[in-house]
CSV table of C-alpha atoms and ligand atoms in Angstrom, one decimal:
chain,number,residue,atom,x,y,z
J,190,MET,CA,-2.8,6.6,-57.2
J,191,PHE,CA,-1.3,6.9,-60.6
J,192,TYR,CA,-3.5,8.2,-63.5
J,193,GLN,CA,-3.1,8.2,-67.3
J,194,HIS,CA,-4.2,11.7,-68.3
J,195,ARG,CA,-5.2,11.5,-71.3
J,196,PHE,CA,-5.6,8.4,-73.5
J,197,ASP,CA,-2.7,7.7,-75.8
J,198,ARG,CA,-4.1,6.9,-79.3
J,199,ASN,CA,-0.7,5.5,-80.4
J,200,THR,CA,-0.3,2.9,-77.7
J,201,PRO,CA,-2.8,0.0,-77.2
J,202,VAL,CA,-4.5,0.3,-73.8
J,203,GLU,CA,-3.5,-3.3,-73.0
J,204,ASP,CA,0.2,-2.2,-73.2
J,205,VAL,CA,-0.5,0.7,-70.9
J,206,ALA,CA,-2.3,-1.5,-68.4
J,207,GLY,CA,0.5,-4.2,-68.7
J,208,THR,CA,3.1,-1.6,-67.9
J,209,ILE,CA,1.2,-0.4,-64.9
J,210,ALA,CA,0.8,-4.1,-63.7
J,211,ASP,CA,4.7,-4.3,-63.9
J,212,LEU,CA,5.1,-1.1,-61.9
J,213,ILE,CA,2.6,-2.4,-59.3
J,214,LYS,CA,4.7,-5.7,-59.0
J,215,GLU,CA,7.8,-3.6,-58.5
J,216,GLY,CA,6.1,-1.7,-55.7
J,217,LYS,CA,6.4,1.7,-57.6
J,218,VAL,CA,2.6,2.2,-58.0
J,219,LEU,CA,-0.2,1.2,-55.6
J,220,HIS,CA,-3.3,2.0,-57.6
J,221,TRP,CA,-4.1,3.3,-61.1
J,222,GLY,CA,-6.8,5.1,-62.9
J,223,MET,CA,-7.6,6.6,-66.3
J,224,CYS,CA,-9.2,9.9,-67.4
J,225,GLU,CA,-11.9,10.7,-70.0
J,226,VAL,CA,-11.9,7.3,-71.5
J,227,SER,CA,-14.8,5.2,-73.0
J,228,ALA,CA,-16.6,2.3,-71.4
J,229,GLU,CA,-14.9,0.0,-73.9
J,230,THR,CA,-11.4,1.2,-73.0
J,231,ILE,CA,-12.2,0.8,-69.3
J,232,ARG,CA,-13.2,-2.8,-69.9
J,233,LYS,CA,-10.0,-3.6,-71.9
J,234,ALA,CA,-7.7,-1.9,-69.4
J,235,HIS,CA,-9.4,-3.5,-66.3
J,236,ALA,CA,-9.1,-7.0,-67.8
J,237,VAL,CA,-5.3,-6.6,-67.8
J,238,CYS,CA,-4.8,-4.7,-64.6
J,239,PRO,CA,-7.7,-3.8,-62.3
J,240,LEU,CA,-8.5,0.0,-62.3
J,241,THR,CA,-9.2,1.8,-59.0
J,242,ALA,CA,-10.8,4.9,-60.4
J,243,ILE,CA,-11.9,6.7,-63.5
J,244,GLN,CA,-11.7,10.5,-63.5
J,245,SER,CA,-13.9,12.4,-66.0
J,246,GLU,CA,-15.8,15.6,-66.1
J,247,TYR,CA,-19.2,15.3,-64.4
J,248,HIS,CA,-21.5,17.9,-62.8
J,249,LEU,CA,-25.0,19.4,-63.2
J,250,MET,CA,-24.0,21.0,-66.5
J,251,HIS,CA,-22.2,18.0,-68.0
J,252,ARG,CA,-23.8,14.6,-67.5
J,253,GLU,CA,-22.3,12.6,-70.4
J,254,VAL,CA,-21.0,9.7,-68.2
J,255,GLU,CA,-24.6,8.9,-67.3
J,256,LYS,CA,-25.3,8.2,-70.9
J,257,ASN,CA,-22.1,6.9,-72.5
J,258,GLY,CA,-21.9,3.8,-70.3
J,259,VAL,CA,-19.0,5.0,-68.2
J,260,LEU,CA,-20.9,5.1,-64.9
J,261,ASP,CA,-22.5,1.7,-65.7
J,262,VAL,CA,-19.2,0.0,-66.3
J,263,CYS,CA,-17.7,1.5,-63.1
J,264,ARG,CA,-20.7,0.2,-61.2
J,265,GLU,CA,-20.4,-3.3,-62.8
J,266,LEU,CA,-16.7,-3.6,-62.3
J,267,GLY,CA,-16.5,-2.0,-58.9
J,268,ILE,CA,-14.3,1.0,-60.0
J,269,GLY,CA,-14.6,4.3,-58.2
J,270,PHE,CA,-15.6,7.4,-60.2
J,271,VAL,CA,-14.0,10.8,-59.6
J,272,PRO,CA,-15.9,13.8,-61.1
J,273,TYR,CA,-13.4,16.5,-62.0
J,274,SER,CA,-14.4,20.2,-62.1
J,275,PRO,CA,-17.5,19.3,-60.1
J,276,MET,CA,-18.6,22.9,-60.0
J,277,ASN,CA,-18.1,23.3,-63.7
J,278,ARG,CA,-14.7,25.0,-63.0
J,279,GLY,CA,-16.3,27.3,-60.4
J,280,PHE,CA,-19.2,28.4,-62.5
J,281,LEU,CA,-21.8,26.6,-60.4
J,282,GLY,CA,-20.4,28.4,-57.3
J,283,GLY,CA,-22.0,31.6,-58.6
J,284,ASP,CA,-18.9,33.9,-58.3
J,285,LEU,CA,-18.3,34.0,-62.1
J,286,ASN,CA,-20.4,35.9,-64.5
J,287,GLU,CA,-20.2,37.6,-68.0
J,288,TYR,CA,-17.9,40.4,-66.5
J,289,THR,CA,-15.4,38.0,-65.0
J,290,GLU,CA,-11.9,38.5,-66.5
J,291,PHE,CA,-9.7,35.4,-66.5
J,292,ASP,CA,-5.9,35.6,-66.4
J,293,PRO,CA,-5.0,34.8,-70.1
J,294,HIS,CA,-1.6,33.5,-69.0
J,295,ASN,CA,-2.7,31.3,-66.2
J,296,ASP,CA,-6.3,30.2,-66.6
J,297,ASN,CA,-7.5,27.8,-69.3
J,298,ARG,CA,-11.1,28.9,-68.9
J,299,THR,CA,-10.3,31.6,-71.5
J,300,THR,CA,-10.0,28.7,-74.1
J,301,LEU,CA,-13.3,27.1,-73.2
J,302,PRO,CA,-16.5,27.9,-75.2
J,303,ARG,CA,-18.6,27.7,-72.1
J,304,PHE,CA,-16.7,30.6,-70.5
J,305,THR,CA,-17.2,33.3,-73.1
J,306,PRO,CA,-19.2,36.3,-71.7
J,307,GLU,CA,-22.2,35.3,-73.9
J,308,ALA,CA,-22.2,31.7,-72.7
J,309,MET,CA,-21.8,32.7,-69.0
J,310,ARG,CA,-24.7,35.2,-69.3
J,311,ASP,CA,-27.0,32.5,-70.7
J,312,ASN,CA,-25.9,29.9,-68.3
J,313,TYR,CA,-26.2,32.1,-65.2
J,314,ARG,CA,-29.9,31.0,-65.2
J,315,ILE,CA,-28.6,27.6,-63.9
J,316,VAL,CA,-26.8,29.3,-61.0
J,317,ASN,CA,-30.0,31.2,-60.2
J,318,VAL,CA,-31.9,27.9,-60.0
J,319,LEU,CA,-29.3,26.7,-57.5
J,320,GLN,CA,-29.3,29.8,-55.5
J,321,ARG,CA,-33.1,29.9,-55.3
J,322,PHE,CA,-33.2,26.2,-54.3
J,323,GLY,CA,-30.5,26.8,-51.7
J,324,ARG,CA,-32.1,29.8,-50.1
J,325,GLU,CA,-34.9,27.7,-48.8
J,326,ARG,CA,-32.5,25.2,-47.3
J,327,GLY,CA,-29.6,27.3,-46.0
J,328,MET,CA,-27.3,25.9,-48.7
J,329,THR,CA,-25.0,27.7,-51.2
J,330,ALA,CA,-24.9,27.0,-54.9
J,331,ALA,CA,-21.5,25.3,-54.5
J,332,GLN,CA,-22.8,23.0,-51.8
J,333,LEU,CA,-25.8,22.0,-54.0
J,334,ALA,CA,-23.5,21.2,-56.9
J,335,LEU,CA,-21.3,19.1,-54.7
J,336,GLY,CA,-24.1,17.5,-52.8
J,337,TRP,CA,-25.9,16.5,-56.0
J,338,LEU,CA,-22.8,14.5,-57.0
J,339,LEU,CA,-22.2,13.0,-53.6
J,340,GLN,CA,-25.8,11.7,-53.2
J,341,LYS,CA,-25.6,9.8,-56.6
J,342,GLU,CA,-23.5,6.9,-55.4
J,343,PRO,CA,-21.1,6.2,-52.5
J,344,TRP,CA,-18.4,5.4,-55.0
J,345,ILE,CA,-18.7,8.8,-56.7
J,346,VAL,CA,-16.1,11.1,-55.1
J,347,PRO,CA,-15.9,14.6,-56.5
J,348,ILE,CA,-12.6,16.6,-56.3
J,349,PRO,CA,-13.4,20.3,-56.0
J,350,GLY,CA,-10.7,22.8,-56.4
J,351,THR,CA,-10.2,26.1,-54.4
J,352,THR,CA,-7.5,28.7,-53.5
J,353,LYS,CA,-9.5,29.8,-50.4
J,354,LEU,CA,-9.8,28.3,-47.0
J,355,SER,CA,-13.3,29.8,-46.7
J,356,HIS,CA,-14.5,28.0,-49.8
J,357,LEU,CA,-12.8,24.8,-48.6
J,358,GLU,CA,-14.8,25.0,-45.3
J,359,GLU,CA,-18.0,25.8,-47.2
J,360,ASN,CA,-17.5,22.9,-49.5
J,361,LEU,CA,-16.8,20.5,-46.7
J,362,ARG,CA,-19.9,21.6,-44.9
J,363,THR,CA,-21.9,20.1,-47.8
J,364,LEU,CA,-21.7,16.9,-45.8
J,365,ASP,CA,-23.8,18.5,-43.0
J,366,PHE,CA,-26.9,18.7,-45.2
J,367,THR,CA,-29.3,15.8,-46.0
J,368,LEU,CA,-31.9,16.3,-48.7
J,369,SER,CA,-34.4,13.8,-49.8
J,370,ALA,CA,-34.2,11.9,-53.1
J,371,GLU,CA,-37.2,13.9,-54.3
J,372,GLU,CA,-35.5,17.2,-53.5
J,373,TRP,CA,-32.4,16.2,-55.4
J,374,LYS,CA,-34.6,15.1,-58.4
J,375,GLN,CA,-36.4,18.4,-58.2
J,376,LEU,CA,-33.2,20.3,-58.5
J,377,GLU,CA,-31.8,18.0,-61.2
J,378,ASP,CA,-34.9,18.4,-63.3
J,379,ALA,CA,-35.0,22.2,-62.8
J,380,VAL,CA,-31.4,22.5,-64.0
J,381,ALA,CA,-31.9,20.0,-66.9
J,382,ALA,CA,-34.7,22.1,-68.2
J,383,ILE,CA,-32.3,24.9,-69.0
J,384,PRO,CA,-30.2,24.4,-72.2
J,385,VAL,CA,-26.5,24.9,-71.7
J,386,THR,CA,-24.8,27.4,-74.0
J,387,GLY,CA,-21.3,26.6,-75.2
J,388,ASP,CA,-19.4,23.4,-75.6
J,389,ARG,CA,-17.3,22.3,-72.6
J,390,TYR,CA,-14.1,22.0,-74.8
J,391,ASN,CA,-12.9,23.6,-78.0
J,392,ALA,CA,-12.3,21.3,-81.0
J,393,GLU,CA,-8.7,20.7,-80.2
J,394,GLN,CA,-9.4,19.7,-76.6
J,395,GLN,CA,-12.3,17.6,-77.6
J,396,LYS,CA,-10.0,15.4,-79.8
J,397,GLN,CA,-8.3,14.2,-76.7
J,398,VAL,CA,-11.3,12.7,-74.9
J,399,GLY,CA,-13.7,9.8,-75.2
J,400,PHE,CA,-11.5,7.0,-76.5
X,295,NAP,N1,-8.6,15.1,-65.3
X,295,NAP,C1,-8.7,16.2,-66.0
X,295,NAP,O1,-8.7,16.3,-67.2
X,295,NAP,C2,-9.1,17.4,-65.1
X,295,NAP,C3,-9.5,18.6,-65.8
X,295,NAP,C4,-9.9,19.7,-65.0
X,295,NAP,C5,-9.7,19.6,-63.6
X,295,NAP,N2,-9.2,18.5,-63.0
X,295,NAP,C6,-9.1,18.4,-61.6
X,295,NAP,O2,-10.3,18.7,-60.9
X,295,NAP,C7,-10.1,19.4,-59.7
X,295,NAP,C8,-11.0,20.6,-59.6
X,295,NAP,O3,-11.2,21.1,-60.9
X,295,NAP,P1,-11.4,22.6,-61.2
X,295,NAP,O4,-10.6,23.4,-60.2
X,295,NAP,O5,-11.3,22.8,-62.6
X,295,NAP,O6,-13.0,22.8,-61.0
X,295,NAP,P2,-14.1,23.1,-59.8
X,295,NAP,O7,-13.7,22.4,-58.6
X,295,NAP,O8,-15.4,22.8,-60.5
X,295,NAP,O9,-13.9,24.7,-59.6
X,295,NAP,C9,-12.9,25.3,-59.0
X,295,NAP,C10,-13.3,26.7,-59.0
X,295,NAP,O10,-14.4,26.9,-58.1
X,295,NAP,C11,-14.2,28.0,-57.2
X,295,NAP,N3,-14.8,27.6,-55.9
X,295,NAP,C12,-14.5,26.6,-55.1
X,295,NAP,N4,-15.3,26.5,-54.1
X,295,NAP,C13,-16.2,27.5,-54.2
X,295,NAP,C14,-17.3,28.0,-53.5
X,295,NAP,N5,-17.6,27.4,-52.4
X,295,NAP,N6,-18.1,29.0,-54.0
X,295,NAP,C15,-17.7,29.6,-55.1
X,295,NAP,N7,-16.7,29.3,-55.9
X,295,NAP,C16,-15.9,28.2,-55.4
X,295,NAP,C17,-12.7,28.1,-57.1
X,295,NAP,O11,-12.4,29.5,-56.9
X,295,NAP,P3,-11.6,29.9,-55.6
X,295,NAP,O12,-10.2,29.5,-55.8
X,295,NAP,O13,-11.9,31.4,-55.5
X,295,NAP,O14,-12.3,29.2,-54.4
X,295,NAP,C18,-12.2,27.7,-58.5
X,295,NAP,O15,-12.2,28.8,-59.4
X,295,NAP,C19,-8.6,19.7,-59.6
X,295,NAP,O16,-8.1,18.7,-58.8
X,295,NAP,C20,-8.2,19.5,-61.1
X,295,NAP,O17,-6.9,19.1,-61.2
X,295,NAP,C21,-9.0,17.4,-63.8
């Protein structure tokens, strides 16, 4: 699986797709994908060389791909969708709060407006909703964040990150739970009712997405 992370504004997407098609013919690449691109770009690229997956940010606190046509075009063209940072970079797991100190040399969350102490204090209300909802069902906040994505579509496959075996096991156990469509909707609505404080990216990072 070979991804283009991020879109290159100086190279037509048809040229990128054509180059990947050559690499596939040579046997050097099996499948390809793109990251944080628009529905229009996906269409143009797919017409030249069929895409296997699109990887973009998607989780309970960032649902842009539901509105900007990206999920629709993936559904229509049969392209898989890979939500990255499915727990909002760990925030939805509940271990991070306004007192968390990130390593300034090795953690890009220090550059993200949504990870200032003020934003995390406001947004912790969302974690509280997940924890409350999970308490009644024996699920953790992380499992609810992942389960919400998994129940959306069989072709939506989140990629959670962790440095801990215990978290990996907890996250995998998400698959042991079955909630009804009504329960997922109830959770989704409860989270959506809380405004999110802080942009997901700063201005510079934002310039690189959405083409
Ligand atoms: N394409 C792109 O532009 C892009 C951008 C960002 C990320 N990604 C990819 O997306 C994947 C995941 O992204 P991510 O690491 O940013 O986000 P994430 O999966 O939303 O969050 C990872 C964070 O969650 C914590 N965590 C994991 N399981 C937990 C649990 N059960 N309870 C509480 N906390 C838990 C981890 O801490 P511990 O280590 O303590 O478990 C880690 O800090 C990676 O493969 C990454 O490369 C892609």
